[in-house]
Short mmCIF file of N, CA and C in Angstrom, two decimals:
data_model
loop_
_atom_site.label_atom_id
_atom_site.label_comp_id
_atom_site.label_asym_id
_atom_site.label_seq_id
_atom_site.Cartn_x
_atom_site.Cartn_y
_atom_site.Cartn_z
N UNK A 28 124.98 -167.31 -20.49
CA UNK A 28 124.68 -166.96 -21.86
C UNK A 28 123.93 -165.63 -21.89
N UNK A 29 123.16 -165.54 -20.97
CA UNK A 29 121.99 -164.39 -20.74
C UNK A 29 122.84 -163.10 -20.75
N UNK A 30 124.23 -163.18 -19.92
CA UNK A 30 125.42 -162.22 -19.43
C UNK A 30 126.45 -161.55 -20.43
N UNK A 31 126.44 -162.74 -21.49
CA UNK A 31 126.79 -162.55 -22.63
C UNK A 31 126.32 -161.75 -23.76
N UNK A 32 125.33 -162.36 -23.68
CA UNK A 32 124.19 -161.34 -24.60
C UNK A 32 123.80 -159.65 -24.49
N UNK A 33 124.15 -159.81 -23.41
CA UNK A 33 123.64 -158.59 -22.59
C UNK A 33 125.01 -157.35 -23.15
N UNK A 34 126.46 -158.27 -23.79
CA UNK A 34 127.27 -157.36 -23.72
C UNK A 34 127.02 -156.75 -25.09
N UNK A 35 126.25 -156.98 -25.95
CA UNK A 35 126.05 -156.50 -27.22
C UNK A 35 124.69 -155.30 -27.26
N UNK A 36 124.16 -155.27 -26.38
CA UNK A 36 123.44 -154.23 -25.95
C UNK A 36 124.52 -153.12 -24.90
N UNK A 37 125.13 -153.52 -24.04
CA UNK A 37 125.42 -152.52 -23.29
C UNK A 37 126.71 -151.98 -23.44
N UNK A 38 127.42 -152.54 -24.58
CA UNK A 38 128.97 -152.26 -24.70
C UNK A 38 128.48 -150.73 -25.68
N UNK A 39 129.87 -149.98 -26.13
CA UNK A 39 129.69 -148.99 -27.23
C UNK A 39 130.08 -149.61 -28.30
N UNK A 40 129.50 -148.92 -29.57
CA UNK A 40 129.13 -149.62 -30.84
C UNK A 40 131.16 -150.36 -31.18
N UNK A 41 131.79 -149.24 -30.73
CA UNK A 41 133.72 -150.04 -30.79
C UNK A 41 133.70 -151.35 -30.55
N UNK A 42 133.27 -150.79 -29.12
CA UNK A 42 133.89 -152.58 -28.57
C UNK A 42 132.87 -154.03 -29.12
N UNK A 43 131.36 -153.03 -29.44
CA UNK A 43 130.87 -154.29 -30.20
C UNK A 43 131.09 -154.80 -31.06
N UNK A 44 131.38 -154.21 -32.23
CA UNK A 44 131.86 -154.38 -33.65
C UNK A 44 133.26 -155.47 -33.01
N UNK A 45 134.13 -155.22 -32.21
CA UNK A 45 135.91 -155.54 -31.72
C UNK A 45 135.44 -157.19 -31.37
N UNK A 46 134.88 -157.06 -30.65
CA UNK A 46 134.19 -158.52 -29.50
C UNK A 46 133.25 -159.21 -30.21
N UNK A 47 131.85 -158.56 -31.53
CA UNK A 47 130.91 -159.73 -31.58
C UNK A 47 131.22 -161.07 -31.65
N UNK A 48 132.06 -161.08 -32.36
CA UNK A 48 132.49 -162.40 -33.23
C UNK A 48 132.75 -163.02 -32.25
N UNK A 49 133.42 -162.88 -31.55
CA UNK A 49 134.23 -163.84 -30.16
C UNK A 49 133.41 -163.93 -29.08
N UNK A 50 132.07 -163.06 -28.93
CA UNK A 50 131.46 -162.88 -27.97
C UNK A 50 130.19 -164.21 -28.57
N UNK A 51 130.24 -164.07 -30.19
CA UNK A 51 129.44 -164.95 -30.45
C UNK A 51 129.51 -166.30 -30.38
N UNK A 52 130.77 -166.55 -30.72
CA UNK A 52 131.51 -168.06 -31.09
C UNK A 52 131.64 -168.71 -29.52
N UNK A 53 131.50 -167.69 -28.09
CA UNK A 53 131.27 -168.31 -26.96
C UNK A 53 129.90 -168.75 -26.68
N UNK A 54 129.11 -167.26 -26.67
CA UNK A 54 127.70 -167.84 -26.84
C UNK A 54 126.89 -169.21 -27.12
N UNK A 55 128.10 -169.50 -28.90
CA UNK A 55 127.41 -170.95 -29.53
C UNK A 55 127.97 -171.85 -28.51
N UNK A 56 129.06 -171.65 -27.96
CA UNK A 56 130.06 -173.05 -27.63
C UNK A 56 129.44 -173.28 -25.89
N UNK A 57 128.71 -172.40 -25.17
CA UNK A 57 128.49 -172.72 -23.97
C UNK A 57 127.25 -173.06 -24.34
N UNK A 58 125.83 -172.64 -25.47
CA UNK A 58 124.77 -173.02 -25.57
C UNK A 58 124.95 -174.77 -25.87
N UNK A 59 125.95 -175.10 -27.23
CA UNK A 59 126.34 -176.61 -27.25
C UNK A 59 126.81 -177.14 -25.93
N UNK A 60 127.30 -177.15 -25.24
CA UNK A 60 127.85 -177.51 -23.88
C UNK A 60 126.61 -178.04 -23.24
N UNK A 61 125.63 -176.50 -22.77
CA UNK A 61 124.44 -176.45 -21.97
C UNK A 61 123.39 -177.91 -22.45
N UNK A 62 123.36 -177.69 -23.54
CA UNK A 62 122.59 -178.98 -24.66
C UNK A 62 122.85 -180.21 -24.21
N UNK A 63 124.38 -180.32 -24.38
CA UNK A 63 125.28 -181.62 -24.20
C UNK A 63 124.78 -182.43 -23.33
N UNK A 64 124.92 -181.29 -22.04
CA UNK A 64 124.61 -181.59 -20.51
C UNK A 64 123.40 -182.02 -20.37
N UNK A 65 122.19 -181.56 -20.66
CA UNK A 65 121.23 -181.56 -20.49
C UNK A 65 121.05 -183.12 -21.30
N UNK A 66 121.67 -183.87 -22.20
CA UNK A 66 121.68 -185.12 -23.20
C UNK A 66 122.10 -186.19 -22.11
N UNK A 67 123.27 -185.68 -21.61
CA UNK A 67 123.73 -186.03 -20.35
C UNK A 67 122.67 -186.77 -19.11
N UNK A 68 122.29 -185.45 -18.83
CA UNK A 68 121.29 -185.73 -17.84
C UNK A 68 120.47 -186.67 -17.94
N UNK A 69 119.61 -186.64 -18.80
CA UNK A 69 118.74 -187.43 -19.75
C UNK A 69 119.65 -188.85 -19.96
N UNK A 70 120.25 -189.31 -20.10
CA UNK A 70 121.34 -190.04 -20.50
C UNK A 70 120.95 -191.04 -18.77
N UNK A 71 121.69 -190.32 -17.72
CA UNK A 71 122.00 -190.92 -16.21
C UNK A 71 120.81 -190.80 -15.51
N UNK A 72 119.18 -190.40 -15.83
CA UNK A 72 117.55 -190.30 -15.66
C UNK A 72 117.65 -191.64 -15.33
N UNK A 73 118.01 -192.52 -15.53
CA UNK A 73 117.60 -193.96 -15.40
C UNK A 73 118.18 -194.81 -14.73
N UNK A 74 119.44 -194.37 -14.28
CA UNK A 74 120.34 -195.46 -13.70
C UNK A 74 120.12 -195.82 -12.48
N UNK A 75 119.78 -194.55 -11.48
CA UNK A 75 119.77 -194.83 -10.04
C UNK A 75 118.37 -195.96 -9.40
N UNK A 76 117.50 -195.60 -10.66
CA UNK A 76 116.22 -196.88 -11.04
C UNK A 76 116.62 -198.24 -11.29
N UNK A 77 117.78 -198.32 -12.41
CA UNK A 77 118.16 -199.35 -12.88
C UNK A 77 119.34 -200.17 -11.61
N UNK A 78 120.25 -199.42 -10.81
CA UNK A 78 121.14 -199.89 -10.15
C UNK A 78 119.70 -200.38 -8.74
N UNK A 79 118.99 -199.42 -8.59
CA UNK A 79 118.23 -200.52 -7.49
C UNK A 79 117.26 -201.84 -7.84
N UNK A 80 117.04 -201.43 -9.22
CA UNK A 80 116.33 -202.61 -9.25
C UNK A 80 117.31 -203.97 -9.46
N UNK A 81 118.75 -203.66 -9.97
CA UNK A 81 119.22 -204.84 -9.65
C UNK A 81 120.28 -204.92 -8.54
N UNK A 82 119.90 -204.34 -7.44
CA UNK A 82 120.15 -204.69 -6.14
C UNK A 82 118.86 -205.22 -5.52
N UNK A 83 118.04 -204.94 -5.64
CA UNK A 83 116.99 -205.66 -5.24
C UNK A 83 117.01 -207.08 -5.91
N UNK A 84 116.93 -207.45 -7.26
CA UNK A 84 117.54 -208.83 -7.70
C UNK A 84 118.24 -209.90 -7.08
N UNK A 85 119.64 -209.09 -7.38
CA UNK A 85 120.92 -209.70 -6.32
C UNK A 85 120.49 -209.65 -5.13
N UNK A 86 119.86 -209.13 -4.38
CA UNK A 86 119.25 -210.08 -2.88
C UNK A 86 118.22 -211.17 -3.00
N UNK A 87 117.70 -211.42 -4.21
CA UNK A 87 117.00 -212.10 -3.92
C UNK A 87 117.62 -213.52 -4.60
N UNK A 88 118.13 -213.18 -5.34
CA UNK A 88 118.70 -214.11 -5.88
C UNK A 88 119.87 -214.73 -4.96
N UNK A 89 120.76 -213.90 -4.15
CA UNK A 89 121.41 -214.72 -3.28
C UNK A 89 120.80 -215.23 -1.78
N UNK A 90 119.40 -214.74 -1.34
CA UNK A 90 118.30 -215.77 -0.78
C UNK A 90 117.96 -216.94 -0.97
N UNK A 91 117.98 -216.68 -2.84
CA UNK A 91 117.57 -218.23 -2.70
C UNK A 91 118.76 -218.82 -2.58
N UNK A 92 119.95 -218.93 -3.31
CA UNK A 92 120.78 -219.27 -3.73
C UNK A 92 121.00 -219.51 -2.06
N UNK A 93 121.61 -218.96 -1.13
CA UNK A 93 121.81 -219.43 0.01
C UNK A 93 120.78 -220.45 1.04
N UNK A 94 119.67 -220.00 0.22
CA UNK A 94 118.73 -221.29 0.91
C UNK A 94 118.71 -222.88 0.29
N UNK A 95 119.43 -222.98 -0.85
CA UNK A 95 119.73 -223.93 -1.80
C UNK A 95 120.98 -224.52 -0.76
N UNK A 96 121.53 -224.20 -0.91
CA UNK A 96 123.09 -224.23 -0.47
C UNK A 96 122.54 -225.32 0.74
N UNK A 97 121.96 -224.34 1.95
CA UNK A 97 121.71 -225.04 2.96
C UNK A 97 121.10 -226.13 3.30
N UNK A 98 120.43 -226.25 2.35
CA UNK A 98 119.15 -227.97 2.10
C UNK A 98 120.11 -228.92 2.42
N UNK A 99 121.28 -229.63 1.53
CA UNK A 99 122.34 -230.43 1.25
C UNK A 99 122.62 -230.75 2.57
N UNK A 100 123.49 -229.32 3.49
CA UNK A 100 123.93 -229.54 4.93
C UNK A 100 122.59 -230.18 5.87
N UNK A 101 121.37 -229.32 5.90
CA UNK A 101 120.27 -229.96 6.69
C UNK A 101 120.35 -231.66 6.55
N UNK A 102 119.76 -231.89 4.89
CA UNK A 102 119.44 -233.38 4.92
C UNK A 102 121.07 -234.15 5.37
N UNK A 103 121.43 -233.79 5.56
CA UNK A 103 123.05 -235.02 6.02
C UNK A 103 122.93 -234.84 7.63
N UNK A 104 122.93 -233.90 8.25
CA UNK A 104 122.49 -233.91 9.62
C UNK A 104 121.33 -234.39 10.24
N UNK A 105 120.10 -234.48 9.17
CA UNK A 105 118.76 -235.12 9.55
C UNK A 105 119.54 -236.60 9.12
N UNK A 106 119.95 -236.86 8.29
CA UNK A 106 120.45 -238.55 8.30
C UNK A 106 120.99 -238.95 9.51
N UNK A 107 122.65 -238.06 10.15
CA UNK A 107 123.05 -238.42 10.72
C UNK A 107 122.28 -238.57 12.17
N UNK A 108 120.95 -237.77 12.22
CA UNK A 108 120.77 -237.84 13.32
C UNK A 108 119.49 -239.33 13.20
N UNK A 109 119.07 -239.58 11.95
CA UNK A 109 118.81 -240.94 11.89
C UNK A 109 119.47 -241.97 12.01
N UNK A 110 120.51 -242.01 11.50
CA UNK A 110 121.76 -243.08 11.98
C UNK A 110 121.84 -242.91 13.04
N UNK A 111 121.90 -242.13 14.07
CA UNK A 111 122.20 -242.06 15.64
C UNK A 111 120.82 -242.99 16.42
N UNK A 112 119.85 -242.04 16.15
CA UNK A 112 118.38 -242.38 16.83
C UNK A 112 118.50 -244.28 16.48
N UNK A 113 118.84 -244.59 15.22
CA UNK A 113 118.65 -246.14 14.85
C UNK A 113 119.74 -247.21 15.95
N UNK A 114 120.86 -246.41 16.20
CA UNK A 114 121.42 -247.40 16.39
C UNK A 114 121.29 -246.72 18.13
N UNK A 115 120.64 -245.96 18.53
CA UNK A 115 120.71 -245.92 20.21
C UNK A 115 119.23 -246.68 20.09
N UNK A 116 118.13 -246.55 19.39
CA UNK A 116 117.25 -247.65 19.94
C UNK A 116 117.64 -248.97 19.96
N UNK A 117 118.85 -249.77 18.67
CA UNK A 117 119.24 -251.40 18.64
C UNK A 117 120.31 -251.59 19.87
N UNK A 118 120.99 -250.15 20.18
CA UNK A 118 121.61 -250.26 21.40
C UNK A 118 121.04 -250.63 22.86
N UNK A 119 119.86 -250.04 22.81
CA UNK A 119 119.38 -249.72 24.62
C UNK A 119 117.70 -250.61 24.56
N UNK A 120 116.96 -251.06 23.18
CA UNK A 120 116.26 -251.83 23.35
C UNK A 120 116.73 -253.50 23.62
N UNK A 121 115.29 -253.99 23.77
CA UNK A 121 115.54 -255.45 23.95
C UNK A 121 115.71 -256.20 23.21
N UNK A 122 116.48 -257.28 23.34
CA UNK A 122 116.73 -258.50 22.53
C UNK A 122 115.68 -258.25 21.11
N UNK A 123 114.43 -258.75 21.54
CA UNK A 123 113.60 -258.79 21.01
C UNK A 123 113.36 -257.69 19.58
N UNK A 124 112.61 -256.60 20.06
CA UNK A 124 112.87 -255.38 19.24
C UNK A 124 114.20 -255.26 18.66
N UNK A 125 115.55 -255.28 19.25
CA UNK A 125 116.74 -255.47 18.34
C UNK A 125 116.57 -256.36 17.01
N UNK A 126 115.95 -257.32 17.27
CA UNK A 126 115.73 -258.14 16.02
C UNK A 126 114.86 -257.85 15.03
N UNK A 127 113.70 -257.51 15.47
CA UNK A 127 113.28 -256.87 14.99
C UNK A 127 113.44 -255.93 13.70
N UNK A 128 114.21 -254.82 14.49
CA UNK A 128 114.49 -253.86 13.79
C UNK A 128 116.13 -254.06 12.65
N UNK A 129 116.61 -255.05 13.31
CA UNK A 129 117.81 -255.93 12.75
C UNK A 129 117.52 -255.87 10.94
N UNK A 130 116.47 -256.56 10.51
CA UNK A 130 116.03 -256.74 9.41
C UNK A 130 116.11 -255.82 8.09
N UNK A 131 115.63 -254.54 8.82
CA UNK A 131 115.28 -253.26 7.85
C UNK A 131 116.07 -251.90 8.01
N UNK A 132 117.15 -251.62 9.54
CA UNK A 132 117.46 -250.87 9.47
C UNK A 132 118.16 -250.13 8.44
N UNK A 133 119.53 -250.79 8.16
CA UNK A 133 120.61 -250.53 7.13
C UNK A 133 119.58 -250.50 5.79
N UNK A 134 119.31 -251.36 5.24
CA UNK A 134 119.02 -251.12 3.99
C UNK A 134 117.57 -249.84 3.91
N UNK A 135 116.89 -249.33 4.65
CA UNK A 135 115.83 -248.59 5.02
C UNK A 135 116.81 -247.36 5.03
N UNK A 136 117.93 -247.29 6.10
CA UNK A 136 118.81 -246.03 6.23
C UNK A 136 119.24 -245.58 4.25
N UNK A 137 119.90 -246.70 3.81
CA UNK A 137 120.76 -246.49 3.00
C UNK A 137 119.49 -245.86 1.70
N UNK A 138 118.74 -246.75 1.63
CA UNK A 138 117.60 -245.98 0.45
C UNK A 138 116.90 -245.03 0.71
N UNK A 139 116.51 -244.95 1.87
CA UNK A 139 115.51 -243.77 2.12
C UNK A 139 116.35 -242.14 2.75
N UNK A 140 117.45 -242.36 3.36
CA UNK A 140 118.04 -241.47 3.52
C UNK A 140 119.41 -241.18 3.54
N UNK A 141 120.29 -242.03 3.27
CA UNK A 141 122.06 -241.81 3.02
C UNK A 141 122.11 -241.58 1.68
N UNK A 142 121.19 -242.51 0.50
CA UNK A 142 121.24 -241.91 -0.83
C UNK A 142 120.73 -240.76 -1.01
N UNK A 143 119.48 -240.58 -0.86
CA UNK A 143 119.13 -238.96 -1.60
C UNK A 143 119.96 -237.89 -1.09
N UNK A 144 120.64 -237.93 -0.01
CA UNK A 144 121.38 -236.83 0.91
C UNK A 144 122.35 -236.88 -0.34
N UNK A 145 123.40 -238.31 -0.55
CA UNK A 145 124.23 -237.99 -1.28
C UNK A 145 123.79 -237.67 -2.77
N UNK A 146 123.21 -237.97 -3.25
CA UNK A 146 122.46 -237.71 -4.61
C UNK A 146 122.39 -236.25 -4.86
N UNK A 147 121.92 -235.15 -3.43
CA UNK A 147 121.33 -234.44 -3.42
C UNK A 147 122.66 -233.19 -3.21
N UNK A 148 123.56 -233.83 -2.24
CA UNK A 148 125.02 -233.28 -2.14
C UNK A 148 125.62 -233.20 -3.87
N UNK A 149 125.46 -234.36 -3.95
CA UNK A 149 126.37 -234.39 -5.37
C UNK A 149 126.02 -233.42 -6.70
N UNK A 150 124.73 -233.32 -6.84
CA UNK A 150 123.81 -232.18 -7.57
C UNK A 150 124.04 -230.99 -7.24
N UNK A 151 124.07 -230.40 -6.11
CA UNK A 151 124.41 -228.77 -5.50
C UNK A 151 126.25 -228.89 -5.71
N UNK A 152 126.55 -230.02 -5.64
CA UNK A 152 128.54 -229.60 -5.65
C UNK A 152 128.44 -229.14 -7.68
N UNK A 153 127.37 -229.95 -8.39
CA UNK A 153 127.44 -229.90 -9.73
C UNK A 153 127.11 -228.86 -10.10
N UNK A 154 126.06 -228.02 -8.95
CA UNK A 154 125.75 -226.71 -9.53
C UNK A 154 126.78 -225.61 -9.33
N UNK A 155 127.25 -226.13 -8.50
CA UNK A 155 128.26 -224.93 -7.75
C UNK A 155 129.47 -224.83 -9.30
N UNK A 156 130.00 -225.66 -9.39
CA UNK A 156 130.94 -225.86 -10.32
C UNK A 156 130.75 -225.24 -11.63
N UNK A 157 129.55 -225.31 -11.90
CA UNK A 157 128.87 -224.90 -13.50
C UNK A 157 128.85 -223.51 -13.09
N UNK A 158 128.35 -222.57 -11.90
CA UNK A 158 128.75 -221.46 -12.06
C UNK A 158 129.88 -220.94 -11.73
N UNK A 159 131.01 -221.60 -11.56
CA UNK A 159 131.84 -220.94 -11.51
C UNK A 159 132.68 -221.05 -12.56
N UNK A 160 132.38 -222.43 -13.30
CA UNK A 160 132.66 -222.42 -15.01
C UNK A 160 131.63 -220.89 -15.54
N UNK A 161 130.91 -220.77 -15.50
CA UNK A 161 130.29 -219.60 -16.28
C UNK A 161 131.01 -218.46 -15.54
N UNK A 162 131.01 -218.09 -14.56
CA UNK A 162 131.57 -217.14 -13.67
C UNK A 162 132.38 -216.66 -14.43
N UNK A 163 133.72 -217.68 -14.69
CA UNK A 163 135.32 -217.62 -14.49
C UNK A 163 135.13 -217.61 -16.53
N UNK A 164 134.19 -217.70 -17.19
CA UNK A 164 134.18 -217.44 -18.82
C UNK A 164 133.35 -216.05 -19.02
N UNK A 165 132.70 -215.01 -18.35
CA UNK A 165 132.52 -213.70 -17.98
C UNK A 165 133.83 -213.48 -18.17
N UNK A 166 135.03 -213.52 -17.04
CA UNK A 166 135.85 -212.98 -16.70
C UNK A 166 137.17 -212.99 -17.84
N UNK A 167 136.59 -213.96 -19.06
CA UNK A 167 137.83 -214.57 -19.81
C UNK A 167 137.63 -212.96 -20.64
N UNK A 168 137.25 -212.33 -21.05
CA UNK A 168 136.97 -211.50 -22.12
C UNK A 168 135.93 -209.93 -21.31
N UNK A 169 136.28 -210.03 -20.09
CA UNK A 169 134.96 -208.94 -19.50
C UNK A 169 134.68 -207.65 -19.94
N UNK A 170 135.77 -207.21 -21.28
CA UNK A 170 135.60 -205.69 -22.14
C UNK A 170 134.73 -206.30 -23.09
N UNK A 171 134.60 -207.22 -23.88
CA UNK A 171 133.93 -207.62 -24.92
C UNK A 171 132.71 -207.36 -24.30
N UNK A 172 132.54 -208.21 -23.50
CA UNK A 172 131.31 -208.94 -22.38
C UNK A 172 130.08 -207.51 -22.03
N UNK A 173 130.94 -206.84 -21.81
CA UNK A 173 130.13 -205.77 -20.84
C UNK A 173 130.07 -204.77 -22.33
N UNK A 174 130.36 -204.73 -23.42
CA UNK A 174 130.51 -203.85 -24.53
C UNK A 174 129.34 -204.77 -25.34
N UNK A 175 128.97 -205.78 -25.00
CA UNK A 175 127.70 -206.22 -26.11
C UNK A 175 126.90 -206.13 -25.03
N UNK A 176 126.62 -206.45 -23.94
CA UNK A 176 125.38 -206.09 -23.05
C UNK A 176 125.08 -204.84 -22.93
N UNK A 177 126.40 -203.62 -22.90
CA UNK A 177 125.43 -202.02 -23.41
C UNK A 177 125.18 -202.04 -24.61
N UNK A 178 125.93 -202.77 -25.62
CA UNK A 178 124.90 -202.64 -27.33
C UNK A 178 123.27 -203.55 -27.19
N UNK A 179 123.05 -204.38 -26.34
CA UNK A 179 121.89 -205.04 -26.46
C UNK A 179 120.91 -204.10 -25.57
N UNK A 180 121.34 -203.30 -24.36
CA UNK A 180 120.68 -202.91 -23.67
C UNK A 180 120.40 -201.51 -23.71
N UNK A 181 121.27 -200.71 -24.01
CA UNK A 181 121.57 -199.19 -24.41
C UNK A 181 121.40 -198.91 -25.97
N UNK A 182 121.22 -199.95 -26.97
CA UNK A 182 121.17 -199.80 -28.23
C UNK A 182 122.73 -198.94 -28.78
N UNK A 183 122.70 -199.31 -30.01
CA UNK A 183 123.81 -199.06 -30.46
C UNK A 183 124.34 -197.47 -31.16
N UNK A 184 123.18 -197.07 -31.15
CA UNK A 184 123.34 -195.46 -31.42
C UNK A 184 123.20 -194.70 -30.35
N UNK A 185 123.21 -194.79 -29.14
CA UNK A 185 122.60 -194.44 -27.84
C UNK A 185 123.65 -193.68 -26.91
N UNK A 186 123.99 -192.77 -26.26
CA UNK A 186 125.55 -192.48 -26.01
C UNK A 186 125.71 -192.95 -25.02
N UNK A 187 125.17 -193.96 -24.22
CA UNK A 187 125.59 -194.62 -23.05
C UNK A 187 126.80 -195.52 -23.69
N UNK A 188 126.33 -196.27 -24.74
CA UNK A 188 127.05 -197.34 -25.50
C UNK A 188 127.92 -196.69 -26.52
N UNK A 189 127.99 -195.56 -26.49
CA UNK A 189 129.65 -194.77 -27.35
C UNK A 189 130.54 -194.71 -26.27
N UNK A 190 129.26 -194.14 -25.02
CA UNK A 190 130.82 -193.54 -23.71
C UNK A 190 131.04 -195.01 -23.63
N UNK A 191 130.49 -196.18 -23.19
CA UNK A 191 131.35 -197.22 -22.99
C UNK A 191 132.14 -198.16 -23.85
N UNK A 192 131.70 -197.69 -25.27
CA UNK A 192 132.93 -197.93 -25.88
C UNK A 192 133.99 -196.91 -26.07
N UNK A 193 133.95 -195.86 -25.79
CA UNK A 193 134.99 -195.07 -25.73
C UNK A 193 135.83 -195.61 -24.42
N UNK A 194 135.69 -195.42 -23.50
CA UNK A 194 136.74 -195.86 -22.53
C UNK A 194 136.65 -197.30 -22.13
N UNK A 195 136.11 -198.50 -22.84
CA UNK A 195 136.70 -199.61 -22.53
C UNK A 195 137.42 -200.11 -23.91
N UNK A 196 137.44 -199.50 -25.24
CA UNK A 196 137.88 -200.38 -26.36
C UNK A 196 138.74 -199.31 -26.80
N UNK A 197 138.29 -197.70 -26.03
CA UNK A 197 138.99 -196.58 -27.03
C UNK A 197 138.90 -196.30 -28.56
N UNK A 198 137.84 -196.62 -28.62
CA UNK A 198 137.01 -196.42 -30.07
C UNK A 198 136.40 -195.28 -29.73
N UNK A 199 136.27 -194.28 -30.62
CA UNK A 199 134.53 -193.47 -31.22
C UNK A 199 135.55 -192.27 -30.36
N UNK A 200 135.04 -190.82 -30.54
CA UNK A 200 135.10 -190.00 -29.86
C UNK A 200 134.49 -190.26 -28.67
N UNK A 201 134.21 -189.33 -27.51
CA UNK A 201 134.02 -189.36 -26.22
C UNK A 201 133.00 -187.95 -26.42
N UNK A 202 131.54 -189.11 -25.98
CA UNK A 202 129.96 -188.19 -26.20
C UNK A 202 130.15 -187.22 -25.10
#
């Protein structure tokens, strides 16, 4: 722009009078541009903040989520390895102690640890399912979806939420 300007001082009074107009109408159109950009800029100030903080999220959230997961498998292997331990002591003890322990094993196994395992299986298969019912209803409509979360989040006069309705609905000019 500076280069431009400069030609209305250093040209002869001909070529200024020949060129202002056109020399001007560039002037305006690269100063709007320069502006634009700079709206721009201002505009994408936030994202590389916003994309780590929800990568930092999404790890933590699939921490837990994978430490959830794993509980279910633990407690069925801590059973099974109670069912084992129970029946190698009624195996390799004596008469005696066999009888003993005859009394309370099974029903002791079955309440205190074959149910909550399954109780506890059956609850994580219930969770699993519900998100992938929510998952797979994201996915039914995902232009709508992602076009009201930049109007709730970007506000609706905001040009993050024009550019993304411009190229996901093809509405509005292109900010």
């Amino acid at each position: 722009v500076q280069d431009l300007s400069r030609l209305h001082a250093a040209c002869p009074l001909e070529v200024r009078d020949m060129l202002s107009s056109s020399v001007d109408n560039i002037i305006q159109q690269v100063s709007g541009y320069v502006q634009d950009m700079r709206g721009v800029n201002a505009t994408l100030a936030g994202i590389a903040e916003s994309i780590a903080a929800i990568d930092e999220i999404t790890a933590e959230v699939g921490a837990t989520v994978g430490a959830c997961l794993a509980v279910p498998a633990v407690l069925v292997v801590l059973c099974c390895g109670a069912i084992a331990t129970t029946v190698a002591i009624v195996d390799k003890a004596n008469a005696h102690c066999a009888e003993r322990c005859h009394r309370c094993e099974l029903p002791c196994l079955g309440a205190f640890c074959v149910a909550p395992a399954m109780l506890l299986v059956s609850a994580v298969a219930a969770a699993e399912l519900a998100v992938g019912i929510f998952s797979g209803g994201f996915c039914l409509e995902v232009d709508e979806t992602v076009l009201r979360y930049a109007e709730a989040s970007l506000g609706p006069e905001s040009d993050g939420y024009a550019l993304s309705k411009y190229y996901l609905a093809g509405d509005g000019p292109n900010p």
